[in-house]
GROMACS .gro file of C-alpha atoms in nm:
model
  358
    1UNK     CA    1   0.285  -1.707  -2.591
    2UNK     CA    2   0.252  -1.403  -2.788
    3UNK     CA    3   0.537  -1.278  -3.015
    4UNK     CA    4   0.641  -0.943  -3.203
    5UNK     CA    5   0.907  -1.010  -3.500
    6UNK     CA    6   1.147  -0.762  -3.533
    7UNK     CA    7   1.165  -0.760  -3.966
    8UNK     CA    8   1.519  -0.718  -4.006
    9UNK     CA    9   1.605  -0.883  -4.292
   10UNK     CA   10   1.889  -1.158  -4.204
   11UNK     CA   11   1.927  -1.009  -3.876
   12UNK     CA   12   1.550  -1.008  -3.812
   13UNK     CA   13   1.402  -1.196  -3.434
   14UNK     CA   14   1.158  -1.257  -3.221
   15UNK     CA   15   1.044  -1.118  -2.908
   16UNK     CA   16   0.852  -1.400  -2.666
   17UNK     CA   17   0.626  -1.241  -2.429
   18UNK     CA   18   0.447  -1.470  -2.154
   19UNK     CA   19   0.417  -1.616  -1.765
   20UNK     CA   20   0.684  -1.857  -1.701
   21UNK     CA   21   0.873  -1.804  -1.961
   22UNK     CA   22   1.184  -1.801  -1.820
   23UNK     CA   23   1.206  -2.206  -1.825
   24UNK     CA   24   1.159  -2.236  -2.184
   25UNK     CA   25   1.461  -1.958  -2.234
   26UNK     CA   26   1.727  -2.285  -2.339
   27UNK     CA   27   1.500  -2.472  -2.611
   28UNK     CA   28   1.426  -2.106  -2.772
   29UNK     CA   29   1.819  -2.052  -2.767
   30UNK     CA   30   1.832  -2.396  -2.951
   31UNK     CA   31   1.538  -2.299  -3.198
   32UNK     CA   32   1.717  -2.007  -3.318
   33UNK     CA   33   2.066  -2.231  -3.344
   34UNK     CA   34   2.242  -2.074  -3.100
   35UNK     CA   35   2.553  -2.303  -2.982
   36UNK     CA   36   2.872  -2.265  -2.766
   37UNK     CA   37   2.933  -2.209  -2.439
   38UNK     CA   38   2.672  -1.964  -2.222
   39UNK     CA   39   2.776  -1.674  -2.010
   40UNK     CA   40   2.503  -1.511  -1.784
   41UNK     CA   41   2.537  -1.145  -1.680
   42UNK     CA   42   2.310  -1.041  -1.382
   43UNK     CA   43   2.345  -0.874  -1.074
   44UNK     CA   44   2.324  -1.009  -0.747
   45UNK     CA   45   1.913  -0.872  -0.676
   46UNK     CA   46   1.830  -1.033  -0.965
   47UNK     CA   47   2.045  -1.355  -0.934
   48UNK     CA   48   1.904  -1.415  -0.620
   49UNK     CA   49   1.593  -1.396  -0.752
   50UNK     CA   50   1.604  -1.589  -1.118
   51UNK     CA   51   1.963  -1.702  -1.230
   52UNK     CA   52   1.895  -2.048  -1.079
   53UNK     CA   53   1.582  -2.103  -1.309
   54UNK     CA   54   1.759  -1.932  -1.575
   55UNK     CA   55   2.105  -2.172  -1.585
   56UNK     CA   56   1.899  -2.478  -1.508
   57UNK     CA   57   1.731  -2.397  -1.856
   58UNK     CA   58   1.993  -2.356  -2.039
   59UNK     CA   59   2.180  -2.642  -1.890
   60UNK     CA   60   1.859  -2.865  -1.941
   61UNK     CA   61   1.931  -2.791  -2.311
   62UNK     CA   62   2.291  -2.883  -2.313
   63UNK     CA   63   2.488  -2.535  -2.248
   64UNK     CA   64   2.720  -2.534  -2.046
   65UNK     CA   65   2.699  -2.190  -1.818
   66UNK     CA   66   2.938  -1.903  -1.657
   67UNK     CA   67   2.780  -1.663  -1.439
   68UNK     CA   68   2.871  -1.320  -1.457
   69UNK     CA   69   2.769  -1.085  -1.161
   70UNK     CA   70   2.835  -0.722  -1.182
   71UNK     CA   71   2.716  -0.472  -0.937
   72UNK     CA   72   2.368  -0.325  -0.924
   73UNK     CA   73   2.291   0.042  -1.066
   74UNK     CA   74   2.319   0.290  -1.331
   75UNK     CA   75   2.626   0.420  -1.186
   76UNK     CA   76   2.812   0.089  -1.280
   77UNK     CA   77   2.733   0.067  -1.631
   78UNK     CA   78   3.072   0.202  -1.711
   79UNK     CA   79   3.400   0.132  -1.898
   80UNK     CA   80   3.523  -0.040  -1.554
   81UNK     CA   81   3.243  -0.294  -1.484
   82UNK     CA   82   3.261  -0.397  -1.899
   83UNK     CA   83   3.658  -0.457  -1.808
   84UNK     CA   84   3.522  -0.685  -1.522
   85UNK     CA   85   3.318  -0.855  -1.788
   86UNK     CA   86   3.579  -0.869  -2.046
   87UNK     CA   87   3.825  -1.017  -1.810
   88UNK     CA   88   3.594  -1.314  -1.717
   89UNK     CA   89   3.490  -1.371  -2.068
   90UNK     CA   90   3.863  -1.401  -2.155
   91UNK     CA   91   3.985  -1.578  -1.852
   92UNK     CA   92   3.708  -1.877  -1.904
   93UNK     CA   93   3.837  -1.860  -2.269
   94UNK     CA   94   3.545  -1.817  -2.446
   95UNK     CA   95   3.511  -1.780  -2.811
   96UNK     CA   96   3.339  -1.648  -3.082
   97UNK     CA   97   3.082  -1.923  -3.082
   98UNK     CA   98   3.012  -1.862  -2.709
   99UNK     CA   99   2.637  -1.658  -2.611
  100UNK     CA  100   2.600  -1.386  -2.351
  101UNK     CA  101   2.271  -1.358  -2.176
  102UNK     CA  102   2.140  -1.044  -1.994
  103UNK     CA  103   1.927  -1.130  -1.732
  104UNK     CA  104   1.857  -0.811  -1.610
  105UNK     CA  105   1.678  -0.462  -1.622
  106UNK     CA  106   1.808  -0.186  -1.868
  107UNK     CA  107   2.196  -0.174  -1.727
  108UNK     CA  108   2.254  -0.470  -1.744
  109UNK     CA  109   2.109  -0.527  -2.118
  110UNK     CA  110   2.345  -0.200  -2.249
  111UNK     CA  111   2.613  -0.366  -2.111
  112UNK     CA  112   2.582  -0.666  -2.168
  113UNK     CA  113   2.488  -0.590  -2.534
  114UNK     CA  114   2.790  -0.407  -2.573
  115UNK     CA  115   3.038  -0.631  -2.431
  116UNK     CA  116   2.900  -0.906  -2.708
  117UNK     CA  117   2.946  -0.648  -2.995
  118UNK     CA  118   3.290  -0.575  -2.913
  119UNK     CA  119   3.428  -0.936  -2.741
  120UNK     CA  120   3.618  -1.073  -3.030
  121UNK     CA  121   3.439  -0.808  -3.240
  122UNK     CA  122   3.110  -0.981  -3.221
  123UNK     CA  123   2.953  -1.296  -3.051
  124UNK     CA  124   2.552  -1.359  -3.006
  125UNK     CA  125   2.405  -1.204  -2.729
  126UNK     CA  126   1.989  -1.276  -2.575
  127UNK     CA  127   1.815  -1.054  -2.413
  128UNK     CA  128   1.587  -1.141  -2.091
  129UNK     CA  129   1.436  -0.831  -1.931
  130UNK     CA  130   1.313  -0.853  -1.605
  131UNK     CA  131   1.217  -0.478  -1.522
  132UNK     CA  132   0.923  -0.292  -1.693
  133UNK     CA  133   1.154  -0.042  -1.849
  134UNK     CA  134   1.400  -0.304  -2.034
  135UNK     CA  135   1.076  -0.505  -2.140
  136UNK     CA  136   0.859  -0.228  -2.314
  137UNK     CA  137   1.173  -0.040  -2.404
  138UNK     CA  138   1.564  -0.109  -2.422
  139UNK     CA  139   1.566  -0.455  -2.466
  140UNK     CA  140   1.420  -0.411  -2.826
  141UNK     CA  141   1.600  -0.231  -3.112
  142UNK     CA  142   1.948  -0.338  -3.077
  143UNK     CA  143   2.095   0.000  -2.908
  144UNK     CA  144   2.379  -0.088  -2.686
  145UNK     CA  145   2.649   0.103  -2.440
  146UNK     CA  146   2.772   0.256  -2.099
  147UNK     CA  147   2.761   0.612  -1.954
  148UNK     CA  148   2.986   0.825  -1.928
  149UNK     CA  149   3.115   1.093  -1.679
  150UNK     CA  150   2.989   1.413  -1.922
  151UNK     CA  151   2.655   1.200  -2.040
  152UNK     CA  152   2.434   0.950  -2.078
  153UNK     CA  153   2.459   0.678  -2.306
  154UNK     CA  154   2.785   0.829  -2.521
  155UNK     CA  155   2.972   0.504  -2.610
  156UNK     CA  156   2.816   0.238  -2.755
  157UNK     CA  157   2.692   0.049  -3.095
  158UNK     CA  158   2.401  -0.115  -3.227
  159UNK     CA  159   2.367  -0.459  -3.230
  160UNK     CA  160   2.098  -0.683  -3.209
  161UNK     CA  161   1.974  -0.922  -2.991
  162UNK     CA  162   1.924  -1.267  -3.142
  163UNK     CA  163   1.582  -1.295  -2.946
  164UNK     CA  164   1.402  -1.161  -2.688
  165UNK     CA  165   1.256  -1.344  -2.364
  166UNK     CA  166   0.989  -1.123  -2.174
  167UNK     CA  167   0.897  -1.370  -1.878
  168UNK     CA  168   0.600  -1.111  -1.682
  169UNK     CA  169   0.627  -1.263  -1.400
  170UNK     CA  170   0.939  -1.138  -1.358
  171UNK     CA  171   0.768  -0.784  -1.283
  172UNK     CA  172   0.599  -0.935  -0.970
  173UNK     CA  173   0.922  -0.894  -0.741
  174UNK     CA  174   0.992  -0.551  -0.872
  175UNK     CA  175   1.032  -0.273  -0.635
  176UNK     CA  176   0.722  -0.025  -0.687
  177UNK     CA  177   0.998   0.279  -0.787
  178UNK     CA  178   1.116   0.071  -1.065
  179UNK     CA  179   0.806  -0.026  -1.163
  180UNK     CA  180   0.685   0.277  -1.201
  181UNK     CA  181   0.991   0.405  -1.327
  182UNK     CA  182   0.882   0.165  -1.702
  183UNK     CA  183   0.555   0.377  -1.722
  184UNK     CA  184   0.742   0.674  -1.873
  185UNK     CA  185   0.889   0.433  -2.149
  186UNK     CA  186   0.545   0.313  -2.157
  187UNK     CA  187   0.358   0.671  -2.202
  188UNK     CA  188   0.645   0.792  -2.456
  189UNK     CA  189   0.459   0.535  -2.729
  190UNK     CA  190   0.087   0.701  -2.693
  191UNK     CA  191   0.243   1.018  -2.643
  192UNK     CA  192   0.378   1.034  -3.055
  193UNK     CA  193   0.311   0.768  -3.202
  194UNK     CA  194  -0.026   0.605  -3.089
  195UNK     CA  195  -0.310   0.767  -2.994
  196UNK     CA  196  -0.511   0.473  -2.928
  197UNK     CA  197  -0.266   0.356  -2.672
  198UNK     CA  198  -0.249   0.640  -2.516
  199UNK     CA  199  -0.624   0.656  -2.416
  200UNK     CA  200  -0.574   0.307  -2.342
  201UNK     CA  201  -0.353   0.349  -2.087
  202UNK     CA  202  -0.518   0.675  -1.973
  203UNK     CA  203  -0.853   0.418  -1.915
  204UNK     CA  204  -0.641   0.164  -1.676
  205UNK     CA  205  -0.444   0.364  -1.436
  206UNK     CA  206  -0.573   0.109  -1.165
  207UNK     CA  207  -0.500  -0.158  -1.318
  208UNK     CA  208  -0.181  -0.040  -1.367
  209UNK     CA  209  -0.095   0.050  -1.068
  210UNK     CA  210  -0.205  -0.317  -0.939
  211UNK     CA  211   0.042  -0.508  -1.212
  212UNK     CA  212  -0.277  -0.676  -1.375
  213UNK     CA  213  -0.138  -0.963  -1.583
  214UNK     CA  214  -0.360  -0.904  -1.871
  215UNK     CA  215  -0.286  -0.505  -1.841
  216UNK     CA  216   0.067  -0.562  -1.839
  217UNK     CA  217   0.068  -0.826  -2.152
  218UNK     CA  218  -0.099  -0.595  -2.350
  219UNK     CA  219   0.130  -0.324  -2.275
  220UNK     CA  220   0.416  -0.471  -2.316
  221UNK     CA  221   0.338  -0.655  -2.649
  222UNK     CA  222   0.180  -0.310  -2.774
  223UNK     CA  223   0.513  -0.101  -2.687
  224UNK     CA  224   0.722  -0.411  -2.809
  225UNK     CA  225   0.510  -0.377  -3.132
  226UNK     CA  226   0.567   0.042  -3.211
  227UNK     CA  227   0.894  -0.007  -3.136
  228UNK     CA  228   0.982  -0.278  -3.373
  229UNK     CA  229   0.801  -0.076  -3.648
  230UNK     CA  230   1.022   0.183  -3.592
  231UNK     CA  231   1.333   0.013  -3.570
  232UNK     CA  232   1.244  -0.192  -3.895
  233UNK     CA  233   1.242   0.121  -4.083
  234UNK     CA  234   1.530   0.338  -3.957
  235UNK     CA  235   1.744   0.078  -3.760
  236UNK     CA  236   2.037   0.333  -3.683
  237UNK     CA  237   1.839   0.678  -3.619
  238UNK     CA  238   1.919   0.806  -3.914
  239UNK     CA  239   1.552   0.959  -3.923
  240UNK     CA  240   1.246   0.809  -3.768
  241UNK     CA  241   1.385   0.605  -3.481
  242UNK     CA  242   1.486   0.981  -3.310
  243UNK     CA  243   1.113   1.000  -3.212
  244UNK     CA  244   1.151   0.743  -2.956
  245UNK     CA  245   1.389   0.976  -2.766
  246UNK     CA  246   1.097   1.176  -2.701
  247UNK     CA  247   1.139   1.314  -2.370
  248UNK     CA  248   1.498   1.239  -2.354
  249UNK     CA  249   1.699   1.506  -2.444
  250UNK     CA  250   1.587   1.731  -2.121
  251UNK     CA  251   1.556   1.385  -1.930
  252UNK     CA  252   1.949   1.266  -1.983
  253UNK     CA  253   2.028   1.595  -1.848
  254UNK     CA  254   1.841   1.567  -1.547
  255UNK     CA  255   1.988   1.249  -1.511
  256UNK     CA  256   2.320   1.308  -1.542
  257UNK     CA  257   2.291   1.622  -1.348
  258UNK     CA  258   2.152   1.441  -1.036
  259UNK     CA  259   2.362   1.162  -1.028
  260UNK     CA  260   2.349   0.793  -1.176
  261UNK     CA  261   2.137   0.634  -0.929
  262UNK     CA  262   1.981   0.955  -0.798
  263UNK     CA  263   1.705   0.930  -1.047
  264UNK     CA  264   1.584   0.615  -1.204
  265UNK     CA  265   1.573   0.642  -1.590
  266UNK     CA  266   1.199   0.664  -1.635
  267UNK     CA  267   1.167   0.927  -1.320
  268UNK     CA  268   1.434   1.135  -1.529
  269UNK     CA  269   1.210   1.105  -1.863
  270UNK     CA  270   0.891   1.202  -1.709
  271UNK     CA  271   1.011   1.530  -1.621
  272UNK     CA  272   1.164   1.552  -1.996
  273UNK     CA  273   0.824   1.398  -2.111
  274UNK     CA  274   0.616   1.719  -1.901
  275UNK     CA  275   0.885   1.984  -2.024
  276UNK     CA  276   0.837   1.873  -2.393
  277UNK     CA  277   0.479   1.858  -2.349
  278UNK     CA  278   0.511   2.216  -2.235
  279UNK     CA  279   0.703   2.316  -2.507
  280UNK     CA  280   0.489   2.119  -2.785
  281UNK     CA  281   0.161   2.343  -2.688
  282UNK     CA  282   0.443   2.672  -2.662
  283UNK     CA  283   0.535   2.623  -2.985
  284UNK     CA  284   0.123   2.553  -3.149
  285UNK     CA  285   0.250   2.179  -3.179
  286UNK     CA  286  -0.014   2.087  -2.975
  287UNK     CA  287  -0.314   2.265  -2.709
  288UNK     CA  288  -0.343   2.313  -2.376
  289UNK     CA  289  -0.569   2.028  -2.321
  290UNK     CA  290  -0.332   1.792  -2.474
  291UNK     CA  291  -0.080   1.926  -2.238
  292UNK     CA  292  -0.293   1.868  -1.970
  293UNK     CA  293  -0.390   1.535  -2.068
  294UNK     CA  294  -0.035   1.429  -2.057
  295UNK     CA  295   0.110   1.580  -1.747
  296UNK     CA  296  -0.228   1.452  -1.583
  297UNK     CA  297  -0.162   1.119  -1.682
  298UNK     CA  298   0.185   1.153  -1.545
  299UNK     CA  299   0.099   1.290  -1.222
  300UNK     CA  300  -0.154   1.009  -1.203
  301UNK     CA  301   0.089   0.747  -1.261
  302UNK     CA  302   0.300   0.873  -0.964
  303UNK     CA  303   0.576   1.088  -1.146
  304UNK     CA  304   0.707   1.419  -0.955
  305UNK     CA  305   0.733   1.663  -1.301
  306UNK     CA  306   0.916   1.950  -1.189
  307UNK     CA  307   1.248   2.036  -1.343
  308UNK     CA  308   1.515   2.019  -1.023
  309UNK     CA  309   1.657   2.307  -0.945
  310UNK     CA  310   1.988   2.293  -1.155
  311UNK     CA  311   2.122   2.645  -1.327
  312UNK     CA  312   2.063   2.695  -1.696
  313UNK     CA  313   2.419   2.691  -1.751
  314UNK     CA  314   2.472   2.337  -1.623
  315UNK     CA  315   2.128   2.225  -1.814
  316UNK     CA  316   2.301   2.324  -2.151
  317UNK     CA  317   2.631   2.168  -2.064
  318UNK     CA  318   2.473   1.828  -2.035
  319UNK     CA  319   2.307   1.854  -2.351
  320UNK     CA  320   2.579   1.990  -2.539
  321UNK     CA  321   2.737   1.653  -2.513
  322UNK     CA  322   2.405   1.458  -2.583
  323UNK     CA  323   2.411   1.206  -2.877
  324UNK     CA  324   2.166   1.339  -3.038
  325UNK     CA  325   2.363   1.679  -3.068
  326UNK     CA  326   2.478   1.801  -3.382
  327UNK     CA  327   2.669   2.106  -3.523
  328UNK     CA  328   2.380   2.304  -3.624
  329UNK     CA  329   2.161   2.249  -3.282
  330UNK     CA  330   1.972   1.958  -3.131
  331UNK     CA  331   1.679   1.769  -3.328
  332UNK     CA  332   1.403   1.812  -3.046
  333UNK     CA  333   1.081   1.572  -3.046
  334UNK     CA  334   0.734   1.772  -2.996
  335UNK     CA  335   0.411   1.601  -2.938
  336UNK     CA  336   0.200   1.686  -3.198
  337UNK     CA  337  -0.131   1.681  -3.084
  338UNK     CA  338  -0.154   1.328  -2.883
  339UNK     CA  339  -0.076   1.038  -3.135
  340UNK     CA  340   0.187   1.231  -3.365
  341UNK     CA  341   0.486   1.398  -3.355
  342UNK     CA  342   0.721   1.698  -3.507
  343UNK     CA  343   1.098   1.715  -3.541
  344UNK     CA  344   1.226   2.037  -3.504
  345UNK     CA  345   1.586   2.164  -3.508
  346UNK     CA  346   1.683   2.376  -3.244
  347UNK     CA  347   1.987   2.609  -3.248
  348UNK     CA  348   1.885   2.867  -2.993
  349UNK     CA  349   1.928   2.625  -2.711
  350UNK     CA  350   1.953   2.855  -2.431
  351UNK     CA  351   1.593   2.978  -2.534
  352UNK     CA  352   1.431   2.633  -2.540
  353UNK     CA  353   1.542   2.592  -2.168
  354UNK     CA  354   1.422   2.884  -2.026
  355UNK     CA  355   1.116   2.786  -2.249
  356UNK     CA  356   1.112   2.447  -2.043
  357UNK     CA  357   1.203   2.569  -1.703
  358UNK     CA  358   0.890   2.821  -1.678
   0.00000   0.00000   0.00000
């Protein structure tokens, strides 16, 4: 099995990354002394697919399990589906002892996350990705939330996992968009912070594409590995850990402006991933050929890179209420190069989008 540590002092864990992990999930929630009572959030695809293997783990190690389904899509991770799970938490009367699992892609980690930080104002919560996009990316680093109707990600808190289960197997029954849809997480690593990984990827498109089990461990342990390097040094994105929304800032907006749902995450950051690309070798950050290089890569991968055809207006609505907005502009992540990256402030928003829209 291989395993990443995430160094954070007291709160510090381990991410598990293997085949067939999902039966060992109960004796690693024993190793790490996790007790109480056991409540399993999913959705019905994926129940269907892995709760029983998942409860009769945890029951083999003496927890005793509520299920939790919620319904299946972006567009439900929301203040009224963490009610739903609020209400069964409370009805089944568990307390601050009790565990929440998410067994689940990215929704239903944020939610699930955040429904553990806040239920009695904190109870343990495990992590078990099963999409490509919650395993490389936002099952690691401890950010948690819903959407909102005006943006992406707006309420939520950080709060760590107490460990990580990354069964790969798990990525065998996933539908080729959401596959595909992890890639973008996948490229955003290379892109700033790894050249090596970058060309790495770039060298196994193929293999990619066919969900080679060797491929996939090493790209998952590698993106598991920059991103827990990050998050050990600037846990709360206070600084460094705003690289990893490389790509993001344009992508949210696409994604809000299409719909939750309409777009799957990593299709949305893609197109942010091109447009900052664009705007990296605009601005000197980076040269033509490195823009190449990376939209290539994209297109190769399967990603459509084209901005939809929302106005400018509505493009710096969305953004206006990003996260990462403050008073004096947005903090916008250019590739430097392939392998680094640049911060920049930006104040003169409406400029950067027409920038990114040419």
């Amino acid at each position: 099995m291989t395993k990443v540590t995430v160094g954070l002092d007291e709160r510090s864990y381990q991410i598990y990354i293997d085949t067939g992990t999902l039966s060992q999930l109960g004796e690693l929630c024993r190793q790490s002394s996790l007790k109480g009572r056991v409540a399993i959030v999913t959705n019905p695809v994926v129940s269907a697919l892995y709760l029983a293997r998942t409860k009769t783990s945890l029951e083999s190690a003496g927890y005793r399990v509520t299920v939790i389904e919620i319904p299946d899509g972006e567009e439900y991770k929301c203040s009224a589906t963490l009610e739903i799970i609020y209400d069964r938490l409370i009805e089944a009367e568990f307390d601050r002892s009790s565990l929440l699992v998410a067994l689940g892609g990215g929704v239903i980690g944020d939610i699930t996350g955040y429904a553990a930080a806040t239920f009695l104002r904190g109870v343990p919560f495990v992590q078990v990705p099963t999409t490509l996009l919650s395993q490389v990316d936002s099952s690691v680093g401890g950010k948690t939330g819903i959407n909102h109707r005006l943006g992406k990600n707006l309420i939520g808190a950080f709060y760590q996992p107490r460990l990580v289960l990354i069964d790969l197997d798990t990525l065998d029954t996933l539908p080729e968009r959401e596959y595909h849809s992890g890639l973008a997480e996948v490229l955003k690593y290379g892109i700033v912070l790894e050249r090596g990984f970058f060309e790495f990827i770039s060298g196994r498109v193929e293999a990619i594409r066919q969900r080679d089990k060797a491929v996939l461990r090493q790209i998952v342990a590698t993106s598991c590995r920059i991103k827990a390097d990050v998050v050990e040094k600037d846990e709360k994105e206070g600084g460094l850990r705003v690289v990893l929304n490389y790509g993001h800032t344009i992508g949210h907006a696409v994604e809000t402006l299409a719909g939750y749902g309409a777009l799957r995450h990593g299709e949305a950051v893609a197109i942010g991933i091109a447009q900052a690309a664009r705007l990296s070798e605009s601005k000197g950050f980076s040269t033509s050929c490195d823009c190449k290089k990376i939209t290539d890569l994209l297109e190769s991968l399967g990603f459509s890179i084209e901005m939809p055809d929302f106005s400018l207006d509505e493009y710096l609505r969305i953004i206006c209420h990003d996260k990462k907005k403050r008073d004096d502009g947005v903090n916008f992540i250019f590739n430097q190069g392939i392998g680094d990256f640049v911060i920049e402030n930006v104040a003169d928003l409406r400029s950067l989008l027409e920038i990114a829209r040419l």
